XYZ file of N, CA and C in Angstrom:
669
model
N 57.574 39.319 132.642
C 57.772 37.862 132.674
C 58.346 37.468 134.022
N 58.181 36.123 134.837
C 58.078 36.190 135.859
C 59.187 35.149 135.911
N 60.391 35.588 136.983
C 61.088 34.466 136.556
C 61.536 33.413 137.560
N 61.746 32.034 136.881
C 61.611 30.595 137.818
C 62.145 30.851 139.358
N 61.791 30.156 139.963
C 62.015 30.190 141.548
C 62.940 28.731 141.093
N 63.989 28.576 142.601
C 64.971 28.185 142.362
C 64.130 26.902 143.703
N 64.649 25.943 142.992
C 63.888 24.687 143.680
C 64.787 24.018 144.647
N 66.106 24.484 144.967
C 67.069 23.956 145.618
C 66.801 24.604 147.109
N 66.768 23.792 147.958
C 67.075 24.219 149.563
C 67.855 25.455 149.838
N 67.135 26.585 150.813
C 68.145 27.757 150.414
C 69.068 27.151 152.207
N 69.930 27.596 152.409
C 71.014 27.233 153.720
C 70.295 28.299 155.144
N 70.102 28.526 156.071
C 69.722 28.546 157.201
C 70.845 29.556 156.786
N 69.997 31.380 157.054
C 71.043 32.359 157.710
C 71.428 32.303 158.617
N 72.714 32.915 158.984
C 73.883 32.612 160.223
C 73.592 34.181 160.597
N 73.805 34.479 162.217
C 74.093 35.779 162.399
C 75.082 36.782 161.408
N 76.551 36.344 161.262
C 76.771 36.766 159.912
C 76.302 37.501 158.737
N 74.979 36.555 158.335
C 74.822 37.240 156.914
C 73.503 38.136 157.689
N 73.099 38.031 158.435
C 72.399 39.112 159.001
C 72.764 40.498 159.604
N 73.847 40.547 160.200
C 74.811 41.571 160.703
C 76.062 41.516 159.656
N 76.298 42.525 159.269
C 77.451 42.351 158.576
C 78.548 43.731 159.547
N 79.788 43.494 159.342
C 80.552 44.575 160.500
C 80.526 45.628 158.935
N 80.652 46.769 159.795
C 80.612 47.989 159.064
C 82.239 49.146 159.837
N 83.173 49.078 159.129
C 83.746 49.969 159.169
C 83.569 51.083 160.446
N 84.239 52.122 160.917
C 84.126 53.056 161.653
C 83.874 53.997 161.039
N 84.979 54.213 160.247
C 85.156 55.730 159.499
C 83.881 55.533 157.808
N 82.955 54.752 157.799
C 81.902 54.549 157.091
C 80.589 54.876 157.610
N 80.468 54.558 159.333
C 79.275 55.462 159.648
C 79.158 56.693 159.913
N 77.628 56.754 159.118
C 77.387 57.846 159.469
C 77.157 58.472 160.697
N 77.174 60.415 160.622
C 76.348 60.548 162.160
C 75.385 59.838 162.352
N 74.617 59.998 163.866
C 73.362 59.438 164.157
C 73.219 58.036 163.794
N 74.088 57.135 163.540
C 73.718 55.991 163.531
C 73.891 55.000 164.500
N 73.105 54.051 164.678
C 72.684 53.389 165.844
C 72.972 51.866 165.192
N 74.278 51.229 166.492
C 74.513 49.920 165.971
C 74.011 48.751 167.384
N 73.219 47.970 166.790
C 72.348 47.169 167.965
C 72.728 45.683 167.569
N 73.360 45.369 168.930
C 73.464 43.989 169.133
C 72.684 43.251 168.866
N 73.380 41.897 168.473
C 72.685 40.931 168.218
C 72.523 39.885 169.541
N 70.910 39.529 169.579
C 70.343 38.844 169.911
C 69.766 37.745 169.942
N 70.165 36.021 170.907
C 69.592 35.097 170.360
C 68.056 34.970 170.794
N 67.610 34.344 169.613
C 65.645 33.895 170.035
C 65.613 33.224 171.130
N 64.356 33.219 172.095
C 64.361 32.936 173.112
C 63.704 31.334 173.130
N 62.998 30.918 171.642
C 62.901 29.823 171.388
C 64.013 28.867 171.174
N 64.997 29.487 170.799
C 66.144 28.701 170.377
C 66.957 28.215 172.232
N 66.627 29.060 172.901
C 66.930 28.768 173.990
C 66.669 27.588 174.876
N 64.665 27.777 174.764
C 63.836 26.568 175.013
C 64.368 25.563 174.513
N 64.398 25.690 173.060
C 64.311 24.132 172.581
C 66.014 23.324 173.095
N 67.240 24.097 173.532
C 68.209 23.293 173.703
C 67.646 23.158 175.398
N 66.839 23.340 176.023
C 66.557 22.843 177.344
C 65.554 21.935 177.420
N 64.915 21.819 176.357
C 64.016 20.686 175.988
C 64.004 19.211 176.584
N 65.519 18.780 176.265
C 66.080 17.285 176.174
C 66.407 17.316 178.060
N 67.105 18.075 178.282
C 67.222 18.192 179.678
C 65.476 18.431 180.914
N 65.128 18.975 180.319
C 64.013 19.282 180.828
C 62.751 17.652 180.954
N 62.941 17.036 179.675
C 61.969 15.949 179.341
C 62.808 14.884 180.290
N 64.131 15.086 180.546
C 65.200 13.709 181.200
C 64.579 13.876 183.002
N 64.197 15.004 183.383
C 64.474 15.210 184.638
C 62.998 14.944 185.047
N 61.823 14.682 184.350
C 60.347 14.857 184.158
C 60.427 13.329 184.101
N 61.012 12.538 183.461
C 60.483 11.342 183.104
C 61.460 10.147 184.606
N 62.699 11.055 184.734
C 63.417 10.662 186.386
C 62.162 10.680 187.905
N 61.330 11.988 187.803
C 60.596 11.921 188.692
C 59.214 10.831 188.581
N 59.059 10.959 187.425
C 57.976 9.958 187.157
C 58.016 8.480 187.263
N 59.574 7.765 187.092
C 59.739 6.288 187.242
C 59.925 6.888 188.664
N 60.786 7.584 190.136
C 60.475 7.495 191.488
C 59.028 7.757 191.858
N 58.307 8.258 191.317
C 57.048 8.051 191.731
C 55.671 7.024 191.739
N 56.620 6.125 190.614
C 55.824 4.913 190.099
C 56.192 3.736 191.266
N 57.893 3.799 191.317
C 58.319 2.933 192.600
C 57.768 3.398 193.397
N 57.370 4.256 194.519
C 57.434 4.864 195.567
C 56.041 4.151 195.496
N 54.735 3.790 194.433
C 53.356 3.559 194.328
C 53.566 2.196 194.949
N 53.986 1.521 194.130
C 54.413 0.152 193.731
C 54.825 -0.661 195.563
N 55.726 0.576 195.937
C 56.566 -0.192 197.484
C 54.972 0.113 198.012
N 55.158 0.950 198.369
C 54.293 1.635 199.237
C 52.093 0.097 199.240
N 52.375 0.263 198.168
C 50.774 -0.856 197.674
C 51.066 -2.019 197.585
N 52.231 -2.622 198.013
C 52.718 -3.936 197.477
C 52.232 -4.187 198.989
N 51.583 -5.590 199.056
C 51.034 -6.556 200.211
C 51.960 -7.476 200.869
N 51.579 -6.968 202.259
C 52.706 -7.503 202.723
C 52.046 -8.386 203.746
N 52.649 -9.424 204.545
C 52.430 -9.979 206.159
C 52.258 -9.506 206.813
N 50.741 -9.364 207.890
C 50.567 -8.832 209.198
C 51.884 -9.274 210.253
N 52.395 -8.187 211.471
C 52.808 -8.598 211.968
C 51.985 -9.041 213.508
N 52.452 -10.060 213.782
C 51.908 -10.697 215.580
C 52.240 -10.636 216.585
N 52.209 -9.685 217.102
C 52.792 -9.757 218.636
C 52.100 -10.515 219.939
N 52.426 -10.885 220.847
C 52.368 -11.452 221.899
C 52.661 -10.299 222.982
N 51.468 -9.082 223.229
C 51.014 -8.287 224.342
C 51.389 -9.017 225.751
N 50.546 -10.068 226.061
C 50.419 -10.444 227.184
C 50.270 -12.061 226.978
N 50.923 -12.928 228.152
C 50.741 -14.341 228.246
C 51.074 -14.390 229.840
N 49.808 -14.859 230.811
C 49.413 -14.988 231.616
C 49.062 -16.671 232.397
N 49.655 -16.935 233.051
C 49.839 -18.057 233.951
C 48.136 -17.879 234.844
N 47.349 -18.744 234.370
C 46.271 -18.557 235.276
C 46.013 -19.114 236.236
N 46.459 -20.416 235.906
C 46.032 -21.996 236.596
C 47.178 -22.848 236.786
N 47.653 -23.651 237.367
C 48.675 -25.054 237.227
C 48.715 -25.539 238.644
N 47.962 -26.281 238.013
C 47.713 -28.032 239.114
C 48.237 -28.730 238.856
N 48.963 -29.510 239.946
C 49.897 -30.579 239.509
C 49.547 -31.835 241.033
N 49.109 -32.843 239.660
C 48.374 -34.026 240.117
C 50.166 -35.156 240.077
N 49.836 -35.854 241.288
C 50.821 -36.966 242.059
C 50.161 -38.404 241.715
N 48.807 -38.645 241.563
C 48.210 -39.596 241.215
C 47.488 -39.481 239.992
N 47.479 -40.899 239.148
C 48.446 -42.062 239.411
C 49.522 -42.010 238.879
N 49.687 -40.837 238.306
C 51.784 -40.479 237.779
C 51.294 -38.875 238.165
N 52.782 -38.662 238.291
C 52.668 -37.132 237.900
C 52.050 -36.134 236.504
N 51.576 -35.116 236.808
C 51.111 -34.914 235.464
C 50.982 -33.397 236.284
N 50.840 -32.396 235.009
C 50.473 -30.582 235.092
C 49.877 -30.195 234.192
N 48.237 -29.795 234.834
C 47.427 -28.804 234.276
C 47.600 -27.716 234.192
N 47.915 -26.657 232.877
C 48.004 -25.304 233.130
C 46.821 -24.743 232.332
N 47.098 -23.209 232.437
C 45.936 -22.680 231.880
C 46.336 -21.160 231.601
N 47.087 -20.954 230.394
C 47.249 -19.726 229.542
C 46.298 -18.585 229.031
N 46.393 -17.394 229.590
C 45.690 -16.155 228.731
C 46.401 -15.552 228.018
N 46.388 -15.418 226.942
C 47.221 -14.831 225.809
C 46.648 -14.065 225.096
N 47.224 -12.758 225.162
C 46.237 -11.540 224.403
C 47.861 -10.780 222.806
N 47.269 -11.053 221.830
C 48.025 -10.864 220.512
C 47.729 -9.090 220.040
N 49.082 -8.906 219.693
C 48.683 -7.187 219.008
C 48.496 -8.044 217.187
N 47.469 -7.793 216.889
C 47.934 -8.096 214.907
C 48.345 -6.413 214.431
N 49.073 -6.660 213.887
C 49.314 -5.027 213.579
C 48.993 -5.579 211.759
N 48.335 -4.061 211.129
C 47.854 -4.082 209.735
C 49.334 -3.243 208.829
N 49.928 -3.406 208.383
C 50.970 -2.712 208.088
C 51.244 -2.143 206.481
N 49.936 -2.439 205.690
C 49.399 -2.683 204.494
C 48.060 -1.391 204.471
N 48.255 -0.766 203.321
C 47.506 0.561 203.028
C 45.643 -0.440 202.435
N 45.879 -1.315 202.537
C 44.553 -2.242 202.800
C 43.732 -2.304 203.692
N 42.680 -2.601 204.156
C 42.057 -3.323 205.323
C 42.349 -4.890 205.287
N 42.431 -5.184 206.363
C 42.778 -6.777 206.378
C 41.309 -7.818 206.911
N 40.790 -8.593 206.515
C 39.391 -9.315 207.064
C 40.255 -10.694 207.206
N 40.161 -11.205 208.384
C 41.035 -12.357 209.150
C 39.530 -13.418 209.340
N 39.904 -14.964 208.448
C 38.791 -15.695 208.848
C 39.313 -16.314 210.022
N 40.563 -17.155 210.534
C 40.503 -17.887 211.446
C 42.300 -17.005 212.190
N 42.235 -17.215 213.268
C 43.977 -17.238 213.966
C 44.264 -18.087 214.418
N 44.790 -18.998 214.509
C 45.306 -20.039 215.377
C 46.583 -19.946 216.012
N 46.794 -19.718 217.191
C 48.120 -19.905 218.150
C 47.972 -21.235 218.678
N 49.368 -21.780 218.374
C 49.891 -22.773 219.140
C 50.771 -22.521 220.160
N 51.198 -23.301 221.083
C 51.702 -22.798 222.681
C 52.736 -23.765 222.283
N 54.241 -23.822 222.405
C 54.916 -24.734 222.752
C 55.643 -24.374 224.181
N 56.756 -25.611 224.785
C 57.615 -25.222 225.663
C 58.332 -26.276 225.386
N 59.786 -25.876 226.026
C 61.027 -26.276 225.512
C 60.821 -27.500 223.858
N 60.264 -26.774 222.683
C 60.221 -27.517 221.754
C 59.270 -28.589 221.712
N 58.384 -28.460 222.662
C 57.256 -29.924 222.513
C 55.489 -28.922 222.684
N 55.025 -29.604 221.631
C 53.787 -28.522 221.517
C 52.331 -28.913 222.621
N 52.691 -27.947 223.211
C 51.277 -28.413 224.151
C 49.960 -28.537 223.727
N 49.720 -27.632 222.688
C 48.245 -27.597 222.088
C 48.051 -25.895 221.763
N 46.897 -25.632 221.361
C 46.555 -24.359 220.697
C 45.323 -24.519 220.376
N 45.018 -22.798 220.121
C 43.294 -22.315 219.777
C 43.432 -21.442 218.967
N 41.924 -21.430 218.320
C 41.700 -21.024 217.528
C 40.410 -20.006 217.926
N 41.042 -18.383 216.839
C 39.856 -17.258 217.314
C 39.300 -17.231 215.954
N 38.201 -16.821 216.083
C 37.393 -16.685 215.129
C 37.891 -15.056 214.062
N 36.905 -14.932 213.042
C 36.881 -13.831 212.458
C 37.247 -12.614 212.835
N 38.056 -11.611 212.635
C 38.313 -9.937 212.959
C 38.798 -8.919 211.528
N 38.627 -8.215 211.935
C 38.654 -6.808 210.931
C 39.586 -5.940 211.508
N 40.569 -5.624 210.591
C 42.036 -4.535 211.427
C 42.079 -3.669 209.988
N 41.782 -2.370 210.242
C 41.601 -1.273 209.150
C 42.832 -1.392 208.776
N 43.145 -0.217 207.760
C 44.453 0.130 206.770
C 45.357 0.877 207.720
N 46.694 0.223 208.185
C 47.798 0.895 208.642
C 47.369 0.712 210.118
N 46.084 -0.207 210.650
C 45.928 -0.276 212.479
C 46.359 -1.382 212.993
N 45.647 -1.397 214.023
C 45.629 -2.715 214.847
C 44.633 -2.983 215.499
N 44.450 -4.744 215.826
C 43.672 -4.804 216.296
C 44.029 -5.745 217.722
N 43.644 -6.420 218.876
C 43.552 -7.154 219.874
C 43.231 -8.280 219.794
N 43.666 -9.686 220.212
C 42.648 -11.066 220.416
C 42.854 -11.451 221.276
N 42.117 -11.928 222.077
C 42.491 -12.203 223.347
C 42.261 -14.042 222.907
N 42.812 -14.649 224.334
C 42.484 -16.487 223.728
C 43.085 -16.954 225.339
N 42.393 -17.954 225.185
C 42.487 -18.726 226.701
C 42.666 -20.637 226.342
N 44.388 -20.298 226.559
C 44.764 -21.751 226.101
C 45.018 -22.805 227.599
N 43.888 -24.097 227.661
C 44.111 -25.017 228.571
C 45.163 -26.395 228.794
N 45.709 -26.419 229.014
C 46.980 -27.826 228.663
C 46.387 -28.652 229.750
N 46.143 -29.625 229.241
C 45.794 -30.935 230.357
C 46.877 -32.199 230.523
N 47.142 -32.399 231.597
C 47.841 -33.511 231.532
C 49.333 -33.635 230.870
N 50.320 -32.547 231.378
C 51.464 -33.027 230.929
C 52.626 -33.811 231.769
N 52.434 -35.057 231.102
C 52.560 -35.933 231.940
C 54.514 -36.397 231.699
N 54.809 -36.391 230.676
C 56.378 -36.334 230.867
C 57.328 -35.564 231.477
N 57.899 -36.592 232.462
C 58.452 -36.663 233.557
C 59.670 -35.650 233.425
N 60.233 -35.633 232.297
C 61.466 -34.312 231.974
C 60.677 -33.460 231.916
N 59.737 -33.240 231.137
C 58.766 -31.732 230.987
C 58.395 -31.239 232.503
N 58.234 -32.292 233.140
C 57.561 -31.589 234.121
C 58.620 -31.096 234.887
N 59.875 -31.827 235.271
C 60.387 -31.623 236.273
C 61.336 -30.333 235.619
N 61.040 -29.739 234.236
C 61.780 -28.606 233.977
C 60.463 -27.362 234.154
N 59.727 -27.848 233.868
C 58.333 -26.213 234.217
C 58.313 -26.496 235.853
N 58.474 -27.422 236.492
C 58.891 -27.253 238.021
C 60.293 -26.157 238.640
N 60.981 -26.767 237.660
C 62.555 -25.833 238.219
C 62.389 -24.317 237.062
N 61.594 -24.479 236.089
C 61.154 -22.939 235.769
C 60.847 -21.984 236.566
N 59.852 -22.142 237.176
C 58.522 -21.807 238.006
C 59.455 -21.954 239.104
N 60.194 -22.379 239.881
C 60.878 -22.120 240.942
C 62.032 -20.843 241.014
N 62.600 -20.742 239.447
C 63.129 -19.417 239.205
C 62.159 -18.460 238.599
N 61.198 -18.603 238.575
C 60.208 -17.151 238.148
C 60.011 -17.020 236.719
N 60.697 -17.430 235.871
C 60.435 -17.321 234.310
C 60.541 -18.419 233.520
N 59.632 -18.507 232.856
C 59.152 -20.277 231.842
C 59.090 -19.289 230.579
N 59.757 -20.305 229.565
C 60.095 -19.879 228.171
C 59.255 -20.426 227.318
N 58.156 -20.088 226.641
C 57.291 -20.384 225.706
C 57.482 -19.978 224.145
N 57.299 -20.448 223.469
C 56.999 -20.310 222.128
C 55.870 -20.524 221.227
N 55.463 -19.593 220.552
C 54.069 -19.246 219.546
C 54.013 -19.886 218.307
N 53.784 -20.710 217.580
C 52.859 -20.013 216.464
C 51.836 -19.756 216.163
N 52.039 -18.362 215.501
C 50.765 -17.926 214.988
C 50.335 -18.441 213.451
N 49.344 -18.768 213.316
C 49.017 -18.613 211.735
C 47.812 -17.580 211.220
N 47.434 -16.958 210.614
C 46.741 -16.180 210.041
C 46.050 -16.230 208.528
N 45.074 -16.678 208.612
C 44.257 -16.408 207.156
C 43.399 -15.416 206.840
N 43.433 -14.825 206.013
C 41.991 -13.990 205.910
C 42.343 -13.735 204.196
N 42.116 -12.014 204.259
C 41.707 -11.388 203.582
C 42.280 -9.735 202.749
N 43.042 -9.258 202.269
C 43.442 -7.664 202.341
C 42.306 -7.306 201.250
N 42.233 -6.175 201.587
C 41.285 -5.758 200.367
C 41.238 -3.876 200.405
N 40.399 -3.439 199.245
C 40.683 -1.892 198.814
C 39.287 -2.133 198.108
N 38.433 -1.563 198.192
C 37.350 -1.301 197.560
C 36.725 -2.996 197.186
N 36.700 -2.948 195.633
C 36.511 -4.273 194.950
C 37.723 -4.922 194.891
N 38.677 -4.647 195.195
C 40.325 -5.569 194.833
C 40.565 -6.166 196.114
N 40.631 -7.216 195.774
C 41.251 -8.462 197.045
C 42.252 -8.996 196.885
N 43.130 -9.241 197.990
C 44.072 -10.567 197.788
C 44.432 -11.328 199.185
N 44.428 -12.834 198.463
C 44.389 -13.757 199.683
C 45.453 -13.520 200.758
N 45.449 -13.873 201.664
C 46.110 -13.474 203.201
C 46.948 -15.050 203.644
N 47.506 -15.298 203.405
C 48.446 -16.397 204.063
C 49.263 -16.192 205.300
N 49.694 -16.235 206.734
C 50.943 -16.222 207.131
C 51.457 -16.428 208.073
N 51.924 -16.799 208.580
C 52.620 -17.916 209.877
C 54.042 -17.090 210.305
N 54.016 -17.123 212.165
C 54.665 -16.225 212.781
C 54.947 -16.845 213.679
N 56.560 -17.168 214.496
C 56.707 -17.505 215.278
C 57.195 -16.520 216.693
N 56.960 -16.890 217.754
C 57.713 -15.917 218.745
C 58.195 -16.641 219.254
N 59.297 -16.739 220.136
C 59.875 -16.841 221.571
C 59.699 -15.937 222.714
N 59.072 -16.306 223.553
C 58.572 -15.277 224.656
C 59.256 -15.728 226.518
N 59.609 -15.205 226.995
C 60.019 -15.624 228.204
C 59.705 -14.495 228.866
N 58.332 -15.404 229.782
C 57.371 -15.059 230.751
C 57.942 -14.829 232.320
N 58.122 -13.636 232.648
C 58.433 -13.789 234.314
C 57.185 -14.100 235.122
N 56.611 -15.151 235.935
C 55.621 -15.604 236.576
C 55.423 -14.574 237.958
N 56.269 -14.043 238.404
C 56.093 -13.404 239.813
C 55.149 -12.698 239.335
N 55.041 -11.854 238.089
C 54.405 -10.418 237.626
C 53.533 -10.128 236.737
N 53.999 -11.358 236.204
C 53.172 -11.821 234.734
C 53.499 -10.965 233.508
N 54.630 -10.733 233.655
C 55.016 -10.172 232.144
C 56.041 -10.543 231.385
N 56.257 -9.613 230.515
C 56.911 -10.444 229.120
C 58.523 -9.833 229.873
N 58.973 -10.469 229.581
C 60.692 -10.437 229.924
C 61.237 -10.054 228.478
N 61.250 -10.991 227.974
C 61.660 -10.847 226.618
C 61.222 -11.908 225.416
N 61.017 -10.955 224.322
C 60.254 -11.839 222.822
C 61.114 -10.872 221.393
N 61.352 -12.679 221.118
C 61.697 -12.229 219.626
C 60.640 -13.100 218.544
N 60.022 -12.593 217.453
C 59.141 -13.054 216.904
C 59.548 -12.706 214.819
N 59.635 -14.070 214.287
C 60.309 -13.266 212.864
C 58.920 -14.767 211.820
N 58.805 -14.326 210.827
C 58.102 -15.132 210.121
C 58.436 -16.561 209.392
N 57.672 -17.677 209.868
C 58.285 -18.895 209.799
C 57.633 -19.216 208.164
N 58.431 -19.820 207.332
C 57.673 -20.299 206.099
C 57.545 -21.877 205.972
């Protein structure tokens, strides 16, 4: 007759009831007493929780690191070169000064995108009064490059009498202080994914005329 099995939860053996201590003067010769050993699963599983914490730490820095790194940003604009080509200065029937600007721009791409630029427009100011500006057509600046624009800005006729008589006493010390903006429209893009391009850049540039170079430019983004 076969008898009932006991339906109650039996308790998880302890090393204890597995090893029990045995006396000295109870063993026999030749007997062999072997340490106890923990499972090497039991090991794993308390490194488990630590192991899954330090896995899921690298995985949110690697999600940021995606995130900075792909997030779209503003081309920056530099002002390479601005070149004094021309300036005539007419006595009749008022005073007045024709000049004539070459201005060559670095666009730097700073975005893991390619950038497609429909229009640039630089404006020329001096001491705060805007002389005028041009506009370049279409360009393409790969992922992380740069590209060049060159532009040839004409000022006709500046005929106020403070303006003039300060790009006179400029130009008599060798360096005239100009200021940019740039604006920029286009394009960033990655395969099929696009996004629109907005962004406007101002510089301050002060041109030494003897040599034709940049003295000094600071340039930060105007909103």
């Amino acid at each position: 007759m076969a008898l009932p099995k006991s339906t109650e939860p039996q308790p998880p053996l302890s090393p204890a009831h597995c090893y029990t201590l045995i006396p000295c003067d109870q063993l026999e010769g030749g007997a062999t007493v072997l340490p106890f050993y923990r499972h090497r699963t039991t090991q794993y599983c308390r490194r488990w929780p630590m192991i899954t914490t330090i896995l899921l730490l690298l995985l949110l820095l690697l999600l940021s690191t995606v995130v900075y790194v792909s997030w779209p940003s503003d081309p920056t604009v530099k002002v390479v070169r601005l070149r004094l080509d021309r300036i005539h200065i007419h006595t009749l029937p008022i005073i007045n000064v024709d000049i004539s600007l070459y201005v060559t721009l670095k666009v730097r791409n700073v975005d893991v995108y390619s950038m497609d630029f429909r229009s640039l427009d630089v404006a020329v100011k001096y001491r705060g009064k805007r002389l005028g500006h041009v506009r370049s057509g279409h360009g393409h600046v790969r992922a992380l490059g740069s590209s060049y624009v060159d532009a040839e800005v004409d000022f006709s006729g500046i005929s106020v009498l403070s303006d003039v008589v300060s790009l006179l006493d400029d130009l008599a010390r060798g360096t005239v202080p100009f200021d940019t903006v740039t604006e920029v429209s286009g394009r960033l893009g990655l395969f099929f994914f696009g996004f629109p391009l907005e962004a406007k850049l101002f510089c301050a540039v002060l041109v030494n005329t003897n040599n034709q170079t940049i003295v000094r430019q600071t340039c930060y983004p105007e909103r």
